[in-house]
Structure formats: C-alpha cells, structure tokens
PDB file of C-alpha atoms in Angstrom:
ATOM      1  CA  UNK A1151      -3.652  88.041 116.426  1.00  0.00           C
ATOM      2  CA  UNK A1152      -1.865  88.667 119.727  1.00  0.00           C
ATOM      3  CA  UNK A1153      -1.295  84.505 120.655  1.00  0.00           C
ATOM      4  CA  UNK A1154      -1.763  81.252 119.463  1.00  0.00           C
ATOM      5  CA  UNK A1155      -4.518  78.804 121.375  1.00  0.00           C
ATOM      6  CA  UNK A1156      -4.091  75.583 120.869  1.00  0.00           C
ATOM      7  CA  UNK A1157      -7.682  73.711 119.311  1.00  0.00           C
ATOM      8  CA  UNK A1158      -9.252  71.375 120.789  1.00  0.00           C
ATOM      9  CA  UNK A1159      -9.583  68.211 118.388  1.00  0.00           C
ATOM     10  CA  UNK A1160     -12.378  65.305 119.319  1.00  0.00           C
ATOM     11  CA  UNK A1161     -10.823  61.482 118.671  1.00  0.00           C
ATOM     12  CA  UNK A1162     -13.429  58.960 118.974  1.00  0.00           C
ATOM     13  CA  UNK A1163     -12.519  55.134 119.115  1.00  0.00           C
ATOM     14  CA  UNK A1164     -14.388  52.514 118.811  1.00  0.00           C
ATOM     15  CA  UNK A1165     -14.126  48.968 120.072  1.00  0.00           C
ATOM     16  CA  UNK A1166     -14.966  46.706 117.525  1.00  0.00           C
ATOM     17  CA  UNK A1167     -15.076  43.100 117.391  1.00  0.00           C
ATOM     18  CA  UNK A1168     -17.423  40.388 116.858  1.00  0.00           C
ATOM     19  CA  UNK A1169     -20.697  39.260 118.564  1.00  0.00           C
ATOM     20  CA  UNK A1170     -21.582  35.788 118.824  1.00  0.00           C
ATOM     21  CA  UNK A1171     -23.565  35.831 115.908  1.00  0.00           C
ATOM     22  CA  UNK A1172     -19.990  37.189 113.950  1.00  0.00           C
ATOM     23  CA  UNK A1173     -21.484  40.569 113.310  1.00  0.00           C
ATOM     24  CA  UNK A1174     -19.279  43.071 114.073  1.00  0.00           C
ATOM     25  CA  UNK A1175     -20.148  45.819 116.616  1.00  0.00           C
ATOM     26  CA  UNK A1176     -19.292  48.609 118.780  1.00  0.00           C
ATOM     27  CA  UNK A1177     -18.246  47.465 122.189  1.00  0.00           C
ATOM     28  CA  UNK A1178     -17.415  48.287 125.774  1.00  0.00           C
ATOM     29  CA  UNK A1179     -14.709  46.489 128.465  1.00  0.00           C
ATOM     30  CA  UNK A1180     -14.722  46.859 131.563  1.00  0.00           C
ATOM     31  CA  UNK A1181     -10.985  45.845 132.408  1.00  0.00           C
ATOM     32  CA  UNK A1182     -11.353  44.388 129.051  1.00  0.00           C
ATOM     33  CA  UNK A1183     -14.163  41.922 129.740  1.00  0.00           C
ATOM     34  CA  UNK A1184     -17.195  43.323 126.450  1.00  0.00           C
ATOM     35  CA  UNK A1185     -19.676  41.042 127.801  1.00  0.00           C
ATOM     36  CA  UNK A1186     -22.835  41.593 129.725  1.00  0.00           C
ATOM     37  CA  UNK A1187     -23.478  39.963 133.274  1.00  0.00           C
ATOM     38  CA  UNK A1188     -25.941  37.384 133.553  1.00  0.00           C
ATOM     39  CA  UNK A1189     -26.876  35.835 136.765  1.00  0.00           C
ATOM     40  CA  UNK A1190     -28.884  33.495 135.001  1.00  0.00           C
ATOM     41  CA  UNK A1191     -25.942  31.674 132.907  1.00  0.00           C
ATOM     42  CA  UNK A1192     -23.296  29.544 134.519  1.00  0.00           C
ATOM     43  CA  UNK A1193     -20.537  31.276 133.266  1.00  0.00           C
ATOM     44  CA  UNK A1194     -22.571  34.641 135.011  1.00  0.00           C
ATOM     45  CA  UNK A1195     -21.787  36.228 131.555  1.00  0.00           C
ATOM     46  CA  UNK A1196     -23.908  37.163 129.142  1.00  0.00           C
ATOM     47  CA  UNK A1197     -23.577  38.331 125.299  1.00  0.00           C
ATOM     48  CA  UNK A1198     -21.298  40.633 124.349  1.00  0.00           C
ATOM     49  CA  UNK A1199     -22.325  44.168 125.048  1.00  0.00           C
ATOM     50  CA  UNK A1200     -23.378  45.868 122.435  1.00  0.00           C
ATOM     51  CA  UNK A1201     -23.685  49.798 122.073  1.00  0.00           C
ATOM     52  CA  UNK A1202     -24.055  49.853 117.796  1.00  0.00           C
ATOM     53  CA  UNK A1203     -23.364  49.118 114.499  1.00  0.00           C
ATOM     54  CA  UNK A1204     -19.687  50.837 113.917  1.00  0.00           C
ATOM     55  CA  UNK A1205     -20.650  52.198 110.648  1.00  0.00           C
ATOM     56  CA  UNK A1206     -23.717  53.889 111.756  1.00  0.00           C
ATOM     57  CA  UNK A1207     -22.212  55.228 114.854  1.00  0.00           C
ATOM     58  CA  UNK A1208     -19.073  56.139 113.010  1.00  0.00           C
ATOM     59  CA  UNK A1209     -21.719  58.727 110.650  1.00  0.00           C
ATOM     60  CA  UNK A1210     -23.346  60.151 113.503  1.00  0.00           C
ATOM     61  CA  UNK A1211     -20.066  61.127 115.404  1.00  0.00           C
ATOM     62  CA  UNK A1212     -19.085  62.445 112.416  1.00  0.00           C
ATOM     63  CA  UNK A1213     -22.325  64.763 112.393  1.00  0.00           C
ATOM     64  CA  UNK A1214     -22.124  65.813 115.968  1.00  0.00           C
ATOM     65  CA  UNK A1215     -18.260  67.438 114.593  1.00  0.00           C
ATOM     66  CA  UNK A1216     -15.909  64.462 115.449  1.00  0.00           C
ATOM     67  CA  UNK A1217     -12.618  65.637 114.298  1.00  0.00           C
ATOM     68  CA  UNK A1218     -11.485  61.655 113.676  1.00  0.00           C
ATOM     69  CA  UNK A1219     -12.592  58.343 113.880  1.00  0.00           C
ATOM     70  CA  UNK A1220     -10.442  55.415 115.222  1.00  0.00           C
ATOM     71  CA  UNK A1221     -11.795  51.899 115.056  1.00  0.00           C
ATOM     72  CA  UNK A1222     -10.032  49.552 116.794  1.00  0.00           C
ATOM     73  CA  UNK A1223      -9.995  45.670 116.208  1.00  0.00           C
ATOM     74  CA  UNK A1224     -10.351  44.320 119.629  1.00  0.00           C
ATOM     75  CA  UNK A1225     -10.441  41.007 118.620  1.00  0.00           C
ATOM     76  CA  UNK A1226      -7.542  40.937 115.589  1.00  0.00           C
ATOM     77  CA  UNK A1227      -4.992  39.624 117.393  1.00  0.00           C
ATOM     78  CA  UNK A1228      -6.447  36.220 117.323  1.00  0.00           C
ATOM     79  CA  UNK A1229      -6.679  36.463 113.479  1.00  0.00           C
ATOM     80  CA  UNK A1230      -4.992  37.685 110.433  1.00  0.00           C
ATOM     81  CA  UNK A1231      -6.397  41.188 108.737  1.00  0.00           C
ATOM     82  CA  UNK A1232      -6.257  40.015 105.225  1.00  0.00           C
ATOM     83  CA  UNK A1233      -9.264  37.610 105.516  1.00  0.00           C
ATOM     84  CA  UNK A1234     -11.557  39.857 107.931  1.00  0.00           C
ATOM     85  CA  UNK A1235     -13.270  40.517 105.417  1.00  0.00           C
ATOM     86  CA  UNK A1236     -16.356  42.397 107.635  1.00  0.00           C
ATOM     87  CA  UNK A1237     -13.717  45.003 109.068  1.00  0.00           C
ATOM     88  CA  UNK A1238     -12.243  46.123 105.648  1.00  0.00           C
ATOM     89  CA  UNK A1239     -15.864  46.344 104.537  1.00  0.00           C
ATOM     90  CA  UNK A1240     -16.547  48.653 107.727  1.00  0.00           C
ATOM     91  CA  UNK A1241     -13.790  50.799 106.214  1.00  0.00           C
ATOM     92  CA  UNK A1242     -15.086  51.064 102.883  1.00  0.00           C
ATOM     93  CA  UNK A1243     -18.711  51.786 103.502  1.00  0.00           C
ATOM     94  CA  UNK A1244     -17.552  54.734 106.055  1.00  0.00           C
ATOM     95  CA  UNK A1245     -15.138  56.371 103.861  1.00  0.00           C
ATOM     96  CA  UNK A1246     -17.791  56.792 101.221  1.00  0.00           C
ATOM     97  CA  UNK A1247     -19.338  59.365 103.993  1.00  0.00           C
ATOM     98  CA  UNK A1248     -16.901  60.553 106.198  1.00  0.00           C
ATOM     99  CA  UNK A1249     -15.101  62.794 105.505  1.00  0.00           C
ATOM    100  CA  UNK A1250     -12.909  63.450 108.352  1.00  0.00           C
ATOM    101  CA  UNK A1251      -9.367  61.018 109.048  1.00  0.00           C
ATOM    102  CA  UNK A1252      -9.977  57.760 110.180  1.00  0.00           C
ATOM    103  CA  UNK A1253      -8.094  55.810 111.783  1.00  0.00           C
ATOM    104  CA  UNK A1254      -7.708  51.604 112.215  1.00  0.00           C
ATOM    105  CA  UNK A1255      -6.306  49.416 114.500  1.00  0.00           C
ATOM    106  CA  UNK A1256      -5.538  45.762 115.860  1.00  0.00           C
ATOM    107  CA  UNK A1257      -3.484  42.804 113.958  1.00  0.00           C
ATOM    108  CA  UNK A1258      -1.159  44.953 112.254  1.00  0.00           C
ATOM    109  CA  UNK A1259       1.664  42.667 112.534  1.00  0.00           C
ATOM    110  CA  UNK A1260       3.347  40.170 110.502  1.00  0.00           C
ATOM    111  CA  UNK A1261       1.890  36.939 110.609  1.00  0.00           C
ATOM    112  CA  UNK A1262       1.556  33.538 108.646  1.00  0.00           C
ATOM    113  CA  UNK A1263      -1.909  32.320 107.691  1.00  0.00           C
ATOM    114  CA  UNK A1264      -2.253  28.834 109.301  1.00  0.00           C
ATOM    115  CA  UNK A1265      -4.189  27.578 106.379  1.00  0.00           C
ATOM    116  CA  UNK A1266      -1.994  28.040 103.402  1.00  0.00           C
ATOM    117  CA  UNK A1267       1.392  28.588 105.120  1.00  0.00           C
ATOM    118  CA  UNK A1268       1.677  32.198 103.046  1.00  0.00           C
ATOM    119  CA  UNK A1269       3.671  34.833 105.623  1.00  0.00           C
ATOM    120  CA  UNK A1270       2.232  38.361 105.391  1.00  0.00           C
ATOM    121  CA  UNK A1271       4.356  41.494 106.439  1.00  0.00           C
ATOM    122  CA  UNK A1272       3.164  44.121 108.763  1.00  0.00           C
ATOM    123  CA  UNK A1273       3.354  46.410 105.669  1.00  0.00           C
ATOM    124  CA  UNK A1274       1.529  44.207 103.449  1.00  0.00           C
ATOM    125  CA  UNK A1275      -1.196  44.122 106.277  1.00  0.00           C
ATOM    126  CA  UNK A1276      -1.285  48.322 106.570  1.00  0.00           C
ATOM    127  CA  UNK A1277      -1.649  48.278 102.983  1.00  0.00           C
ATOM    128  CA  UNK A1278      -4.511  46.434 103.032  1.00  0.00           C
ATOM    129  CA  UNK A1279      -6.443  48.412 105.298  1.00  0.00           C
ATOM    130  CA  UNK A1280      -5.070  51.624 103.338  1.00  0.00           C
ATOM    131  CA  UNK A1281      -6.619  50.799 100.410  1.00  0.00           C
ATOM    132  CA  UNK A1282     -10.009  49.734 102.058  1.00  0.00           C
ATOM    133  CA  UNK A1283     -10.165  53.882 103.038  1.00  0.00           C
ATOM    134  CA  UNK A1284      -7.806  54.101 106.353  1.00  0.00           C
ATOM    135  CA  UNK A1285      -6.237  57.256 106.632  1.00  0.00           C
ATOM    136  CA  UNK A1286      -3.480  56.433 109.822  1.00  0.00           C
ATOM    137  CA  UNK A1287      -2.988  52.857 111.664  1.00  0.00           C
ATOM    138  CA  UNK A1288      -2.818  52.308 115.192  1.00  0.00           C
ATOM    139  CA  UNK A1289      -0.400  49.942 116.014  1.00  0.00           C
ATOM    140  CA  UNK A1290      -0.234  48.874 120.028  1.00  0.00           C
ATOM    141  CA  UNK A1291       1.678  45.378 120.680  1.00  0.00           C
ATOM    142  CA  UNK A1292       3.684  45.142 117.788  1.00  0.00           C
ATOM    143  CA  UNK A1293       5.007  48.664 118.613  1.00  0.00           C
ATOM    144  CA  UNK A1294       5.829  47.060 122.438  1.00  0.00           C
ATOM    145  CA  UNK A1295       7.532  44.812 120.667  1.00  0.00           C
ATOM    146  CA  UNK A1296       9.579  46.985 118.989  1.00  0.00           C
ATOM    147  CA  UNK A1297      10.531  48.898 121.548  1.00  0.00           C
ATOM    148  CA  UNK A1298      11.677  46.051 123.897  1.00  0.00           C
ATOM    149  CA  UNK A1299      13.801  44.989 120.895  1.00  0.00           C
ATOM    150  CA  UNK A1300      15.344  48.774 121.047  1.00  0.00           C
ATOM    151  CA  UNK A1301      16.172  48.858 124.519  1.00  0.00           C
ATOM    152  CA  UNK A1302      17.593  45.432 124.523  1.00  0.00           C
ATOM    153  CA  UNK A1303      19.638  46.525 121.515  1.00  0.00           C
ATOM    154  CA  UNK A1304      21.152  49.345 123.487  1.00  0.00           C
ATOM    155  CA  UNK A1305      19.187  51.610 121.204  1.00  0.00           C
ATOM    156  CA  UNK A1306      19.795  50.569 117.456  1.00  0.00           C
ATOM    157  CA  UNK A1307      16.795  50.682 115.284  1.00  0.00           C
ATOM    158  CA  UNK A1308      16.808  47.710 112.614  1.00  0.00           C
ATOM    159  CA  UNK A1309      14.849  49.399 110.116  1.00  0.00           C
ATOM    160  CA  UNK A1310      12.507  46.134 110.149  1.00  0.00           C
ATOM    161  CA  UNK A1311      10.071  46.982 112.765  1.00  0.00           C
ATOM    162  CA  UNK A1312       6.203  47.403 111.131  1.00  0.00           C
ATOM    163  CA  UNK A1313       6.518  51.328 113.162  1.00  0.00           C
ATOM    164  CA  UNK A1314       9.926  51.544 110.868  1.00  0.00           C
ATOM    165  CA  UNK A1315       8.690  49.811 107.328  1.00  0.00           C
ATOM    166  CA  UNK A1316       4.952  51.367 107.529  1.00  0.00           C
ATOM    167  CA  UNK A1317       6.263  54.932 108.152  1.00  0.00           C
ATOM    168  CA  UNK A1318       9.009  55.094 105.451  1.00  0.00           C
ATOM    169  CA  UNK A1319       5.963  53.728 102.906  1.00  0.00           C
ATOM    170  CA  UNK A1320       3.277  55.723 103.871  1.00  0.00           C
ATOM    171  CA  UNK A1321       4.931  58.801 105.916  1.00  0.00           C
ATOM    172  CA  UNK A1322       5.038  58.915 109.907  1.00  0.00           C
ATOM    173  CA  UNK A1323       2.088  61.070 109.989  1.00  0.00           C
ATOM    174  CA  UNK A1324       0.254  57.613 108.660  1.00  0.00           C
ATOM    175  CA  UNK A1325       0.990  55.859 111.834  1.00  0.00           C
ATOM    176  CA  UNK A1326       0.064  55.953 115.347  1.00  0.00           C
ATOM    177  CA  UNK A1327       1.192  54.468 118.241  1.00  0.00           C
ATOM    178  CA  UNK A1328      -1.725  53.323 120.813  1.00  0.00           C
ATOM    179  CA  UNK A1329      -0.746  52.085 124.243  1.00  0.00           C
ATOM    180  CA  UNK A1330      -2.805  49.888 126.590  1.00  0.00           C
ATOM    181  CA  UNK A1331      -0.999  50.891 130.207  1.00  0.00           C
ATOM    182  CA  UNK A1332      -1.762  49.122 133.135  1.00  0.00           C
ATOM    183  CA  UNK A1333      -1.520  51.077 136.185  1.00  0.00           C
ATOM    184  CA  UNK A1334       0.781  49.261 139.076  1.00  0.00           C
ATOM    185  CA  UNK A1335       0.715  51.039 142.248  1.00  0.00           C
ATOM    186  CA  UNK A1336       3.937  50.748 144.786  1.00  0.00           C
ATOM    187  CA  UNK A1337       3.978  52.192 148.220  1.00  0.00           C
ATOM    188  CA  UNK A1338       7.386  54.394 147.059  1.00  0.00           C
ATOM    189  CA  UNK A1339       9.603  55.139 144.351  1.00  0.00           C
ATOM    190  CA  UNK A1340      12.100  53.211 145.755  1.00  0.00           C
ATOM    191  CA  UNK A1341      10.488  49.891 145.206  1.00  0.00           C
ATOM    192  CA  UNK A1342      10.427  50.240 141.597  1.00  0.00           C
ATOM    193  CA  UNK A1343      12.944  49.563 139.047  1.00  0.00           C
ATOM    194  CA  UNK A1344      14.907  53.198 138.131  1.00  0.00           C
ATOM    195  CA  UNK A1345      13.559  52.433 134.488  1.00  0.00           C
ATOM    196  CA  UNK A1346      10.402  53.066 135.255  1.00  0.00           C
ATOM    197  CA  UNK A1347       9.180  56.569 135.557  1.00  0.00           C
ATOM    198  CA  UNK A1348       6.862  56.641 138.653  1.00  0.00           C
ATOM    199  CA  UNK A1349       4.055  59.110 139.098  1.00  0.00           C
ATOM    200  CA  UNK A1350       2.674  60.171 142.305  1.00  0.00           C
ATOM    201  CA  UNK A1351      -0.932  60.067 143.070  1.00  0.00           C
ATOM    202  CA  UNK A1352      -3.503  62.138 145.192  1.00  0.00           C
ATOM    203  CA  UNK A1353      -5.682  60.539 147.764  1.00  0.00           C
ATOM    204  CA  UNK A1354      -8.672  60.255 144.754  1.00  0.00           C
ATOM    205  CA  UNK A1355      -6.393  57.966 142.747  1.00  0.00           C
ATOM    206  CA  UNK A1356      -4.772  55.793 145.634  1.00  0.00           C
ATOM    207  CA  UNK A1357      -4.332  52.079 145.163  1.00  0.00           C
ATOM    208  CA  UNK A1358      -6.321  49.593 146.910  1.00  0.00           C
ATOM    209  CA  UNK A1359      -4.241  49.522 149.640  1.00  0.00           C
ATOM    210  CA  UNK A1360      -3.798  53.445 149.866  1.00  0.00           C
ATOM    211  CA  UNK A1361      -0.468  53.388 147.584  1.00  0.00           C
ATOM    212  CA  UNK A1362       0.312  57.100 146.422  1.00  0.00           C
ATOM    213  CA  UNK A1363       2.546  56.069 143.503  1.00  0.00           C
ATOM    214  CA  UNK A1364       2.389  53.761 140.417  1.00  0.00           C
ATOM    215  CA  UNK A1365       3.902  53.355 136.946  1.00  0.00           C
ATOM    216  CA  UNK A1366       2.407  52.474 134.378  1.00  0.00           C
ATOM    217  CA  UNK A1367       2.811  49.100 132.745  1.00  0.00           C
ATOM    218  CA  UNK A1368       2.318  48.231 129.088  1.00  0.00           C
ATOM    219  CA  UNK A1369       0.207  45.528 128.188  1.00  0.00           C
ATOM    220  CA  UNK A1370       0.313  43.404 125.006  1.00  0.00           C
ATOM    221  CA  UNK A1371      -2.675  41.464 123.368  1.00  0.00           C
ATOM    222  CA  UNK A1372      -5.860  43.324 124.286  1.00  0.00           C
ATOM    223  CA  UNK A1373      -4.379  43.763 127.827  1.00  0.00           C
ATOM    224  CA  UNK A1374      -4.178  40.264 128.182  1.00  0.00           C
ATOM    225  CA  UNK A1375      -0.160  39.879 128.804  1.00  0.00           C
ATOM    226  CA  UNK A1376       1.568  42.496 130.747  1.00  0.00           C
ATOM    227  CA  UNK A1377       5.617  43.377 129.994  1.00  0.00           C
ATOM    228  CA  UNK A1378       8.457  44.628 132.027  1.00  0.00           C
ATOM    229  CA  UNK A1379       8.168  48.223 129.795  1.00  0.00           C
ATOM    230  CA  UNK A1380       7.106  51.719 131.371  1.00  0.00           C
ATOM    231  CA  UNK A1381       4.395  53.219 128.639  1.00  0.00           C
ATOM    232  CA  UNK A1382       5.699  56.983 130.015  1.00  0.00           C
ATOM    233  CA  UNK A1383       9.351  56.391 129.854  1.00  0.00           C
TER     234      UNK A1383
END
C-alpha cells in the first residue's frame, strides 16, 4: 500500500421526541420548530411532523450500510431519563438488530425527580441508557455547561463534570460531545469579542444584511437559550 485514505463513515441522527398522542417518533425542525403548518388552526401549527417510527427507520439505515446510529432526545430536557420509559425501550428493541454503534442523546444531566425528591447523577443517568443497549452518549448542554465552568475557572477541570465522571466510567471513546451552534453574523472581526473565533463567509452564505463574517454561538436546551461561548474556539 503506497498511502493511507481516510474512510468515509455514514452517522445518521435522529430526532426523536414525542407526538401528541406520546408516541415517540422521528422528527424534523426547522430552526427547531417539529411541527407542521396549518393555516387552518389558530396557532397556524399543526401536529408534529412526523417522518417514522425510530426503530423501524433505525433497521433500514442500518441495511442501506449506516456506519452508526445516533438518536437524539429532542424533548429530554424537559424530563428526567430514568422514567422515559418509551426511549430506553427504543434502545432495547434496536440493539437486538443492529449491529452497528449506536449512539443516544438528550437529558444526560444530573437532575432531581420532582415527584419523590430522589437526585440522580449524570452518571447514574448514562448508565441507564448503557444498559438499555447504547454504545456512546451525546451530551450537548451539560457539556456547555462544563465548559463555561472551565473558562471561568481559568482552566481547572473539577473532575465532577458528567463529560469528566462518564468518561473515567465508561472510557472517553463512550462519550460524545454534540453542539447546537447558532450562527451570528457581524459586519467585521472587529465587532466581536477576541474570544470568539470568527469565520469569514462567501457571498452564498452572507447574512441577511450581506454580513461576510459570523461566529458561531452555542446554544443550550434544544436551541432554545443561547450563551456567550464560541462552539469553534
């Protein structure tokens, strides 16, 4: 062999959350709104939009030679993973017939179930969807969090973050990072903060009001709250 080529690996995710009737299915945002428009309703929205059952699509991906599966819990953050009981079942029915990694995410955090009072750890909550047949866990605010902590620490890990406690359990090959960046367009560099790192764009990519730079912003919560934290830097 004269070189090494890099192979090309297919990662498909999946939106997941539930409809209105609690099932669970594959979704699609557009700038994070899943639901359908509908003139006729006076919200104009409609159900959520739904492209599948994430199970079923899961398998045929897998047939058509996806190389992993990711399915991320759009909706987890507004509930704890130990009782979603539907998504852990997702997990288990897939890994009986997939065989390739796959990958969960949304809610893995530590949290306190508002019922009983019982706090949960971010590890306890990885574990959880480990055993139900997840291979890695994507981990997106939480690992915001973690890193504003960092910064604001001057750079001194606490060894308590979930990125820190999953990792040292499970290995850091177990754990993935996933970002939701918002995209804020300036008219220079010099109007943005030097901790930013700003990237210049081509006429295609312009802003709305013809800006030819942005940074990128990272967003907490399904995209819902945006923080002062550069996803590239």
């Amino acid at each position: 062999i004269d070189h090494t080529e890099l192979v090309k690996r297919v990662v498909v995710a999946l939106d997941v959350r539930s409809n209105d009737n609690g099932d669970l299915v594959v979704t699609k945002g557009d700038q994070y709104d899943v639901r359908e428009k509908d003139d006729d309703a006076v919200t104009g929205r409609g159900g959520v939009r739904n492209l599948g059952k994430p199970v079923s699509l899961a398998a045929r991906y897998y047939d058509e030679g996806a190389d992993e599966i990711a399915f991320l819990n759009i909706t987890s953050f507004r509930q704890g993973v130990i009782e979603d009981m539907p998504m852990l079942q997702v997990l288990e029915e897939a890994s009986k017939s997939i065989f390739v990694p796959l990958t969960v995410g949304g809610g893995i955090r530590s949290y306190a179930d508002p019922e009983s009072g019982k706090v949960y750890s971010a590890l306890e909550v990885a574990s959880r969807y480990f055993r139900a047949g997840a291979d890695k866990i994507s981990i997106g605010s939480d690992a915001v969090y973690a890193a504003e902590d960092y910064y604001a620490s001057g750079g001194k890990k606490t060894g308590e973050t979930s990125l820190e406690t999953i990792s040292h359990r499970y290995g850091v090959q177990a754990v993935v990072v996933s970002i939701d960046p918002k995209r804020v367009y300036v008219a220079s560099p010099e109007c943005v903060d030097k901790k930013h790192t700003v990237v210049s764009l081509d006429e295609s990519q312009a802003g709305p009001n013809g800006e030819r730079y942005c940074w990128y912003q990272c967003t907490v919560k399904g995209g819902r709250e945006a923080k002062d934290i550069c996803a590239v830097s």
